Short mmCIF file of C-alpha atoms and ligand atoms in Angstrom, two decimals:
data_model
loop_
_atom_site.label_atom_id
_atom_site.label_comp_id
_atom_site.label_asym_id
_atom_site.label_seq_id
_atom_site.Cartn_x
_atom_site.Cartn_y
_atom_site.Cartn_z
CA UNK F 1 40.52 -0.81 -9.01
CA UNK F 2 38.40 -0.56 -6.06
CA UNK F 3 35.15 -3.25 -6.43
CA UNK F 4 31.46 -0.72 -6.73
CA UNK F 5 28.72 -1.69 -3.91
CA UNK F 6 25.39 -0.57 -5.07
CA UNK F 7 22.29 -0.29 -3.17
CA UNK F 8 20.33 -3.08 -4.66
CA UNK F 9 21.27 -5.92 -7.15
CA UNK F 10 18.61 -7.89 -7.58
CA UNK F 11 19.23 -12.50 -7.76
CA UNK F 12 17.59 -14.14 -10.14
CA UNK F 13 18.06 -18.22 -10.13
CA UNK F 14 19.06 -18.23 -14.10
CA UNK F 15 18.57 -21.29 -15.01
CA UNK F 16 15.60 -22.73 -13.53
CA UNK F 17 14.18 -19.09 -14.59
CA UNK F 18 15.01 -19.94 -17.71
CA UNK F 19 13.50 -23.78 -17.29
CA UNK F 20 9.90 -21.22 -16.19
CA UNK F 21 10.03 -19.55 -19.01
CA UNK F 22 10.73 -22.21 -21.59
CA UNK F 23 8.04 -23.75 -20.45
CA UNK F 24 5.57 -20.97 -21.35
CA UNK F 25 7.18 -20.19 -24.89
CA UNK F 26 6.87 -24.34 -25.53
CA UNK F 27 3.80 -24.83 -24.01
CA UNK F 28 2.59 -21.29 -26.49
CA UNK F 29 0.81 -19.57 -23.05
CA UNK F 30 2.39 -16.27 -21.92
CA UNK F 31 0.16 -14.25 -21.24
CA UNK F 32 -2.67 -13.54 -18.57
CA UNK F 33 -3.78 -17.34 -17.05
CA UNK F 34 -1.43 -20.59 -17.09
CA UNK F 35 1.50 -19.09 -15.37
CA UNK F 36 -0.54 -16.54 -13.49
CA UNK F 37 -3.08 -19.04 -11.74
CA UNK F 38 -0.07 -20.96 -10.50
CA UNK F 39 1.59 -18.33 -9.16
CA UNK F 40 -1.64 -16.64 -7.10
CA UNK F 41 -2.36 -20.15 -5.47
CA UNK F 42 1.49 -20.60 -4.29
CA UNK F 43 1.08 -16.46 -3.42
CA UNK F 44 -1.63 -17.52 -1.48
CA UNK F 45 -0.44 -20.87 -0.02
CA UNK F 46 2.69 -18.88 0.56
CA UNK F 47 0.92 -15.58 2.59
CA UNK F 48 -2.37 -17.40 4.03
CA UNK F 49 -3.98 -14.45 2.40
CA UNK F 50 -7.72 -15.65 0.72
CA UNK F 51 -7.63 -14.01 -2.35
CA UNK F 52 -4.71 -12.79 -4.05
CA UNK F 53 -4.63 -11.19 -7.90
CA UNK F 54 -1.56 -10.66 -10.45
CA UNK F 55 -0.85 -7.55 -11.68
CA UNK F 56 1.24 -5.59 -14.45
CA UNK F 57 2.84 -3.60 -11.30
CA UNK F 58 1.67 -2.71 -7.32
CA UNK F 59 0.95 1.17 -8.74
CA UNK F 60 -2.11 -0.70 -10.99
CA UNK F 61 -2.70 -2.49 -7.70
CA UNK F 62 -3.23 1.00 -4.89
CA UNK F 63 -4.90 1.49 -7.91
CA UNK F 64 -7.90 -0.77 -7.73
CA UNK F 65 -7.92 -0.99 -4.52
CA UNK F 66 -8.51 2.57 -4.23
CA UNK F 67 -10.76 2.28 -7.14
CA UNK F 68 -12.53 -0.53 -5.66
CA UNK F 69 -13.27 0.54 -2.28
CA UNK F 70 -14.16 3.82 -3.71
CA UNK F 71 -16.98 2.20 -5.70
CA UNK F 72 -18.23 -0.02 -3.21
CA UNK F 73 -18.82 2.20 -0.09
CA UNK F 74 -19.77 5.13 -2.09
CA UNK F 75 -16.95 7.69 -1.50
CA UNK F 76 -17.34 11.17 -2.84
CA UNK F 77 -14.78 12.78 -5.28
CA UNK F 78 -12.77 14.84 -2.48
CA UNK F 79 -13.19 12.21 0.85
CA UNK F 80 -10.05 11.74 2.04
CA UNK F 81 -7.67 8.70 2.95
CA UNK F 82 -4.73 9.15 5.73
CA UNK F 83 -1.56 8.42 4.65
CA UNK F 84 2.00 8.79 4.58
CA UNK F 85 4.34 11.37 2.98
CA UNK F 86 7.57 9.56 3.57
CA UNK F 87 6.79 7.06 0.76
CA UNK F 88 7.22 6.31 -3.57
CA UNK F 89 4.48 8.67 -4.76
CA UNK F 90 2.91 6.12 -6.66
CA UNK F 91 1.16 5.27 -2.92
CA UNK F 92 -0.60 8.93 -2.69
CA UNK F 93 -0.91 9.17 -6.68
CA UNK F 94 -3.28 6.08 -6.61
CA UNK F 95 -6.14 8.09 -4.78
CA UNK F 96 -5.38 11.15 -6.47
CA UNK F 97 -6.79 9.12 -9.26
CA UNK F 98 -9.76 8.46 -8.30
CA UNK F 99 -9.56 12.07 -7.77
CA UNK F 100 -10.08 11.73 -3.27
CA UNK F 101 -7.71 13.59 -1.46
CA UNK F 102 -4.55 11.88 0.21
CA UNK F 103 -4.42 14.00 3.80
CA UNK F 104 -0.83 13.02 5.48
CA UNK F 105 -0.11 12.43 8.92
CA UNK F 106 3.23 12.05 10.04
CA UNK F 107 5.60 9.29 10.64
CA UNK F 108 6.65 7.77 14.17
CA UNK F 109 10.57 6.01 14.84
CA UNK F 110 9.83 3.45 12.83
CA UNK F 111 8.96 5.53 9.77
CA UNK F 112 5.59 3.80 9.32
CA UNK F 113 2.12 5.83 10.14
CA UNK F 114 2.11 7.75 13.65
CA UNK F 115 -1.62 6.21 15.23
CA UNK F 116 -1.49 9.43 17.23
CA UNK F 117 -1.26 11.21 14.02
CA UNK F 118 -3.29 9.60 12.23
CA UNK F 119 -5.95 10.48 14.92
CA UNK F 120 -5.35 14.00 14.94
CA UNK F 121 -5.60 14.00 11.03
CA UNK F 122 -9.43 12.69 10.90
CA UNK F 123 -12.09 14.37 9.49
CA UNK F 124 -16.01 13.63 9.42
CA UNK F 125 -14.34 13.06 5.12
CA UNK F 126 -11.72 10.56 6.40
CA UNK F 127 -12.59 6.90 4.13
CA UNK F 128 -10.16 4.93 4.63
CA UNK F 129 -5.86 4.44 5.84
CA UNK F 130 -3.53 3.91 3.06
CA UNK F 131 -0.13 2.19 5.75
CA UNK F 132 3.06 1.77 4.20
CA UNK F 133 4.95 -0.98 5.20
CA UNK F 134 8.47 0.84 4.88
CA UNK F 135 11.62 -0.98 4.11
CA UNK F 136 9.62 -3.76 5.26
CA UNK F 137 8.54 -2.59 8.60
CA UNK F 138 5.38 -3.02 10.48
CA UNK F 139 5.83 0.12 12.67
CA UNK F 140 2.03 0.45 14.28
CA UNK F 141 0.54 -1.48 12.40
CA UNK F 142 -1.47 -3.13 14.15
CA UNK F 143 -3.00 0.25 16.65
CA UNK F 144 -3.75 1.34 12.69
CA UNK F 145 -5.41 -1.71 12.22
CA UNK F 146 -7.76 -0.82 15.60
CA UNK F 147 -7.93 2.66 14.73
CA UNK F 148 -9.50 1.53 11.64
CA UNK F 149 -11.78 -0.65 12.99
CA UNK F 150 -13.36 1.01 15.93
CA UNK F 151 -13.81 4.39 13.28
CA UNK F 152 -14.99 2.36 10.39
CA UNK F 153 -12.23 3.24 8.00
CA UNK F 154 -11.23 1.31 5.46
CA UNK F 155 -7.20 0.16 5.91
CA UNK F 156 -5.27 -0.07 2.76
CA UNK F 157 -1.78 -1.59 3.37
CA UNK F 158 1.11 -0.53 0.69
CA UNK F 159 3.07 -3.52 1.39
CA UNK F 160 5.51 -2.92 -1.90
CA UNK F 161 8.94 -3.13 0.59
CA UNK F 162 7.04 -6.06 2.66
CA UNK F 163 7.40 -9.62 1.17
CA UNK F 164 7.36 -12.11 3.53
CA UNK F 165 7.32 -9.73 6.46
CA UNK F 166 5.71 -11.37 9.17
CA UNK F 167 4.16 -10.04 12.29
CA UNK F 168 3.78 -12.72 15.55
CA UNK F 169 5.08 -14.76 12.99
CA UNK F 170 2.11 -13.94 10.86
CA UNK F 171 1.97 -12.60 7.42
CA UNK F 172 1.28 -8.81 7.22
CA UNK F 173 -1.86 -8.31 4.91
CA UNK F 174 -4.98 -10.09 6.55
CA UNK F 175 -6.34 -7.83 8.61
CA UNK F 176 -6.19 -5.57 6.25
CA UNK F 177 -9.07 -4.63 3.41
CA UNK F 178 -6.64 -4.85 0.35
CA UNK F 179 -2.82 -5.00 0.83
CA UNK F 180 -1.58 -4.24 -2.41
CA UNK F 181 2.80 -6.08 -2.54
CA UNK F 182 5.40 -5.00 -5.18
CA UNK F 183 6.84 -7.78 -7.21
CA UNK F 184 9.21 -4.86 -9.19
CA UNK F 185 12.70 -5.50 -10.66
CA UNK F 186 14.53 -4.50 -7.60
CA UNK F 187 12.19 -5.87 -4.66
CA UNK F 188 12.68 -8.80 -2.05
CA UNK F 189 10.54 -11.33 -4.70
CA UNK F 190 11.82 -9.68 -8.04
CA UNK F 191 10.16 -9.92 -11.57
CA UNK F 192 10.95 -7.21 -14.44
CA UNK F 193 7.95 -5.01 -13.20
CA UNK F 194 4.33 -6.36 -11.71
CA UNK F 195 2.49 -6.66 -8.60
CA UNK F 196 -0.12 -8.42 -6.35
CA UNK F 197 -3.15 -6.97 -5.45
CA UNK F 198 -5.10 -8.81 -2.27
CA UNK F 199 -8.66 -7.84 -1.49
CA UNK F 200 -10.66 -9.67 2.04
CA UNK F 201 -13.93 -9.66 0.21
CA UNK F 202 -14.40 -12.75 -2.37
CA UNK F 203 -16.84 -10.06 -4.15
CA UNK F 204 -13.94 -7.29 -4.46
CA UNK F 205 -11.65 -10.12 -5.82
CA UNK F 206 -13.93 -10.89 -8.51
CA UNK F 207 -14.71 -7.45 -9.14
CA UNK F 208 -10.52 -6.55 -9.81
CA UNK F 209 -10.30 -9.63 -11.73
CA UNK F 210 -13.05 -8.17 -14.29
CA UNK F 211 -11.31 -4.32 -13.60
CA UNK F 212 -7.79 -5.76 -15.50
CA UNK F 213 -9.14 -7.10 -18.70
CA UNK F 214 -10.73 -3.84 -19.57
CA UNK F 215 -13.86 -4.47 -18.05
CA UNK F 216 -15.01 -7.78 -19.91
CA UNK F 217 -16.83 -10.72 -17.64
CA UNK F 218 -14.41 -13.90 -19.00
CA UNK F 219 -10.84 -13.69 -19.19
CA UNK F 220 -9.10 -15.00 -22.28
CA UNK F 221 -7.77 -18.34 -20.46
CA UNK F 222 -11.18 -19.93 -18.45
CA UNK F 223 -13.14 -19.41 -22.22
CA UNK F 224 -10.51 -21.45 -23.81
CA UNK F 225 -10.06 -23.34 -20.94
CA UNK F 226 -13.19 -23.83 -19.70
CA UNK F 227 -16.20 -26.00 -21.03
CA UNK F 228 -19.64 -24.61 -22.41
CA UNK F 229 -20.73 -23.47 -24.82
CA UNK F 230 -21.02 -20.18 -26.78
CA UNK F 231 -17.49 -19.57 -24.82
CA UNK F 232 -16.51 -16.73 -27.05
CA UNK F 233 -19.45 -14.85 -25.86
CA UNK F 234 -19.01 -12.13 -22.88
CA UNK F 235 -19.67 -8.71 -21.13
CA UNK F 236 -18.06 -5.94 -21.07
CA UNK F 237 -19.82 -4.27 -17.68
CA UNK F 238 -17.52 -0.93 -17.49
CA UNK F 239 -14.80 0.28 -18.76
CA UNK F 240 -11.93 -1.16 -17.10
CA UNK F 241 -7.53 -1.06 -17.80
CA UNK F 242 -5.46 -3.28 -18.75
CA UNK F 243 -3.83 -4.56 -15.54
CA UNK F 244 -2.92 -7.80 -15.31
CA UNK F 245 0.01 -9.43 -15.32
CA UNK F 246 1.67 -12.04 -17.79
CA UNK F 247 3.22 -15.30 -17.38
CA UNK F 248 6.60 -15.12 -18.28
CA UNK F 249 6.52 -12.61 -14.96
CA UNK F 250 4.35 -15.44 -13.01
CA UNK F 251 7.70 -17.62 -14.49
CA UNK F 252 9.85 -15.37 -13.17
CA UNK F 253 7.61 -14.70 -9.74
CA UNK F 254 7.22 -18.52 -9.07
CA UNK F 255 11.11 -19.29 -8.79
CA UNK F 256 12.18 -16.21 -7.05
CA UNK F 257 9.12 -16.77 -4.25
CA UNK F 258 10.48 -20.49 -3.51
CA UNK F 259 13.69 -18.31 -2.33
CA UNK F 260 12.07 -15.71 -0.74
CA UNK F 261 11.87 -16.76 2.76
CA UNK F 262 16.16 -17.47 3.12
CA UNK F 263 16.74 -14.56 0.96
CA UNK F 264 15.17 -12.63 3.30
CA UNK F 265 16.54 -14.51 6.73
CA UNK F 266 19.95 -13.16 4.65
CA UNK F 267 19.17 -9.29 4.30
CA UNK F 268 18.64 -10.01 7.79
CA UNK F 269 21.78 -11.42 8.62
CA UNK F 270 22.85 -8.16 6.52
CA UNK F 271 20.73 -5.61 8.74
CA UNK F 272 22.87 -7.80 11.94
CA UNK F 273 26.23 -6.71 10.51
CA UNK F 274 25.70 -3.34 9.48
CA UNK F 275 23.20 -2.80 13.63
CA UNK F 276 26.21 -4.34 14.76
CA UNK F 277 28.64 -2.51 12.99
CA UNK F 278 27.46 0.75 13.52
CA UNK F 279 26.12 0.83 16.71
CA UNK F 280 29.24 2.53 17.86
CA UNK F 281 28.51 5.98 16.01
CA UNK F 282 25.92 7.01 17.77
CA UNK F 283 26.12 10.05 14.50
CA UNK F 284 24.41 7.49 12.68
CA UNK F 285 21.00 6.95 13.90
CA UNK F 286 19.94 3.45 12.63
CA UNK F 287 15.96 2.87 12.67
CA UNK F 288 13.96 0.27 15.04
CA UNK F 289 12.58 -2.27 13.68
CA UNK F 290 9.03 -3.18 15.76
CA UNK F 291 8.87 -5.50 18.48
CA UNK F 292 7.49 -8.81 17.18
CA UNK F 293 7.45 -7.97 13.58
CA UNK F 294 9.71 -10.41 11.59
CA UNK F 295 10.40 -7.48 8.70
CA UNK F 296 12.09 -8.83 4.79
CA UNK F 297 14.44 -5.80 4.97
CA UNK F 298 13.91 -4.40 1.26
CA UNK F 299 15.50 -1.55 3.11
CA UNK F 300 18.05 -0.56 5.87
CA UNK F 301 17.73 3.14 6.05
CA UNK F 302 20.06 5.44 8.39
CA UNK F 303 19.78 9.03 9.27
CA UNK F 304 23.07 11.59 9.60
CA UNK F 305 24.02 15.19 8.99
CA UNK F 306 24.56 16.70 6.21
CA UNK F 307 23.38 13.63 4.02
CA UNK F 308 23.90 14.66 0.54
CA UNK F 309 28.30 15.32 1.39
CA UNK F 310 27.97 12.24 2.79
CA UNK F 311 26.44 10.49 -0.31
CA UNK F 312 28.43 12.18 -2.86
CA UNK F 313 31.25 11.58 -0.38
CA UNK F 314 30.40 7.33 -0.39
CA UNK F 315 29.36 7.50 -4.35
CA UNK F 316 34.15 8.67 -4.36
CA UNK F 317 34.27 5.38 -3.03
CA UNK F 318 32.63 3.31 -5.42
CA UNK F 319 29.69 2.83 -2.65
CA UNK F 320 26.30 4.36 -4.10
CA UNK F 321 23.41 4.15 -1.02
CA UNK F 322 19.70 5.40 -2.39
CA UNK F 323 17.55 7.65 0.04
CA UNK F 324 14.17 6.76 0.49
CA UNK F 325 11.79 8.39 0.31
CA UNK F 326 12.00 12.25 0.40
CA UNK F 327 8.72 13.89 1.97
CA UNK F 328 6.69 13.73 -0.41
CA UNK F 329 5.01 17.59 -0.39
CA UNK F 330 9.09 18.78 -0.77
CA UNK F 331 6.99 17.64 -4.22
CA UNK F 332 4.78 20.29 -6.66
CA UNK F 333 1.40 18.54 -6.11
CA UNK F 334 1.83 17.72 -2.72
CA UNK F 335 3.16 20.92 -1.64
CA UNK F 336 -0.63 21.68 -0.19
CA UNK F 337 1.03 20.05 3.22
CA UNK F 338 3.94 21.32 3.13
CA UNK F 339 5.18 21.58 7.32
CA UNK F 340 2.06 19.38 8.25
CA UNK F 341 4.70 16.04 8.64
CA UNK F 342 7.99 17.84 11.09
CA UNK F 343 9.63 13.90 11.76
CA UNK F 344 9.07 13.10 7.78
CA UNK F 345 10.97 16.24 6.85
CA UNK F 346 13.81 15.71 8.97
CA UNK F 347 13.97 12.08 7.63
CA UNK F 348 13.38 13.76 4.11
CA UNK F 349 16.58 15.45 4.74
CA UNK F 350 18.93 13.34 6.56
CA UNK F 351 17.54 9.16 4.76
CA UNK F 352 19.90 6.78 3.53
CA UNK F 353 19.42 3.84 2.70
CA UNK F 354 22.68 1.65 2.36
CA UNK F 355 23.60 -1.15 0.21
CA UNK F 356 21.00 -4.01 0.82
CA UNK F 357 21.33 -7.29 -1.16
CA UNK F 358 22.29 -10.85 -1.43
CA UNK F 359 25.44 -10.36 -3.36
CA UNK F 360 27.00 -7.80 -0.32
CA UNK F 361 29.36 -9.98 2.29
CA UNK F 362 29.90 -9.60 5.66
CA UNK F 363 33.11 -7.43 4.08
CA UNK F 364 31.45 -5.99 1.69
CA UNK F 365 29.51 -4.23 5.03
CA UNK F 366 32.56 -3.41 6.71
CA UNK F 367 33.55 -1.38 4.28
CA UNK F 368 30.75 0.42 3.60
CA UNK F 369 30.58 0.98 7.77
CA UNK F 370 34.19 2.14 7.79
CA UNK F 371 33.73 4.89 4.83
CA UNK F 372 30.45 6.04 6.50
CA UNK F 373 31.49 6.12 10.00
CA UNK F 374 35.11 8.50 8.42
CA UNK F 375 33.05 10.77 6.35
CA UNK F 376 30.14 11.12 9.46
CA UNK F 377 33.23 12.28 11.19
CA UNK F 378 35.04 14.19 8.63
CA UNK F 379 31.93 16.13 8.00
CA UNK F 380 30.72 16.88 11.24
CA UNK F 381 34.35 19.05 12.24
CA UNK F 382 34.41 20.40 8.80
C1 LIG Q 401 6.48 1.81 -1.30
C2 LIG Q 401 6.44 1.83 -2.63
N1 LIG Q 401 4.48 2.14 -3.13
C3 LIG Q 401 4.67 1.20 -4.21
C4 LIG Q 401 5.45 0.95 -4.52
C5 LIG Q 401 4.85 0.55 -6.57
O1 LIG Q 401 5.67 -0.15 -7.32
P1 LIG Q 401 5.89 -0.86 -8.25
O2 LIG Q 401 6.72 -0.28 -9.07
O3 LIG Q 401 5.07 -2.35 -8.46
O4 LIG Q 401 4.26 0.10 -9.42
C6 LIG Q 401 6.29 1.05 -5.16
C7 LIG Q 401 7.73 1.47 -5.92
O5 LIG Q 401 9.17 1.07 -6.14
C8 LIG Q 401 7.42 1.59 -3.52
O6 LIG Q 401 8.42 1.69 -3.28
#
């Protein structure tokens, strides 16, 4: 019986995770505060980012990013944010939650936003750019940073795939107005569901903490641990959400963070094996990593013709890759932009994410590559 090779298999250091969770249970504190505070501090120390607020998902973080920038800058319904069509829909839904308009620019050879295409999509209504570091790659992010600064546009970095990505030795994020990470179940820093929203400005970091807790201006943990009289009084400043995360997620995150750099180094090793083994097959198009980028390698993507046939044939050999992503303009709700991003459209029909996780051995990667090369050769002569 052939062993199954899955796209993603998260690795949890079970005993360490249980010890961290046990601490929450014994203390009687599983909610917001305690471990969430520890994890926010640990994340800031790791990334060098000035602010970090632990939320229940990157989706929530992206929504809050758009909302707070909109409020701060007086954006109006219908104002535009330039974004990529090659992403998980959360990125673009976050713009629509706030009644702003996602305007799609095309991607480049790194499958990230192409600055030339962004320039071509600017209008007097453009307020911000939403950049996604697909698979952990930084693409032409630095050019996008300059473009936004020169034009007074806000920059939101969807770093869902970028936990641990560095560019020229520095963690990404400090250049953006807000950076959002995902710690969802299969991400590089896996929890079950959670994320981090990191604003550059202290005032927005203070503000977002109220938004994630119903608009209440003092969280329960501060009220419990802080001194002062009348700590049972608080004010509710606006209709907020229940978007914060909790100590059980933070317990998992604190353990995963200890291993993030060595884990990402192993992912880069797996990627190097794929690169070496696939280099001889020109029908398998590999995606370059941008110069100066130390990618977190959330994904290892290739492009092939007749992708769906290739995927099904791989499945027959117990190999289960994925697709990240279909061009969002193929979906009904984003169809208004169909045909505007030819490079994304081409990628959408050809992309395959090959298995990428810490349990893969060199022999597994060899098996995937051999199967892929055989299948691609076979379907090309059909
Ligand atoms: C690029 C991108 N943005 C946003 C998200 C949303 O992350 P979460 O599941 O933490 O809400 C994901 C998750 O898959 C993603 O891949």
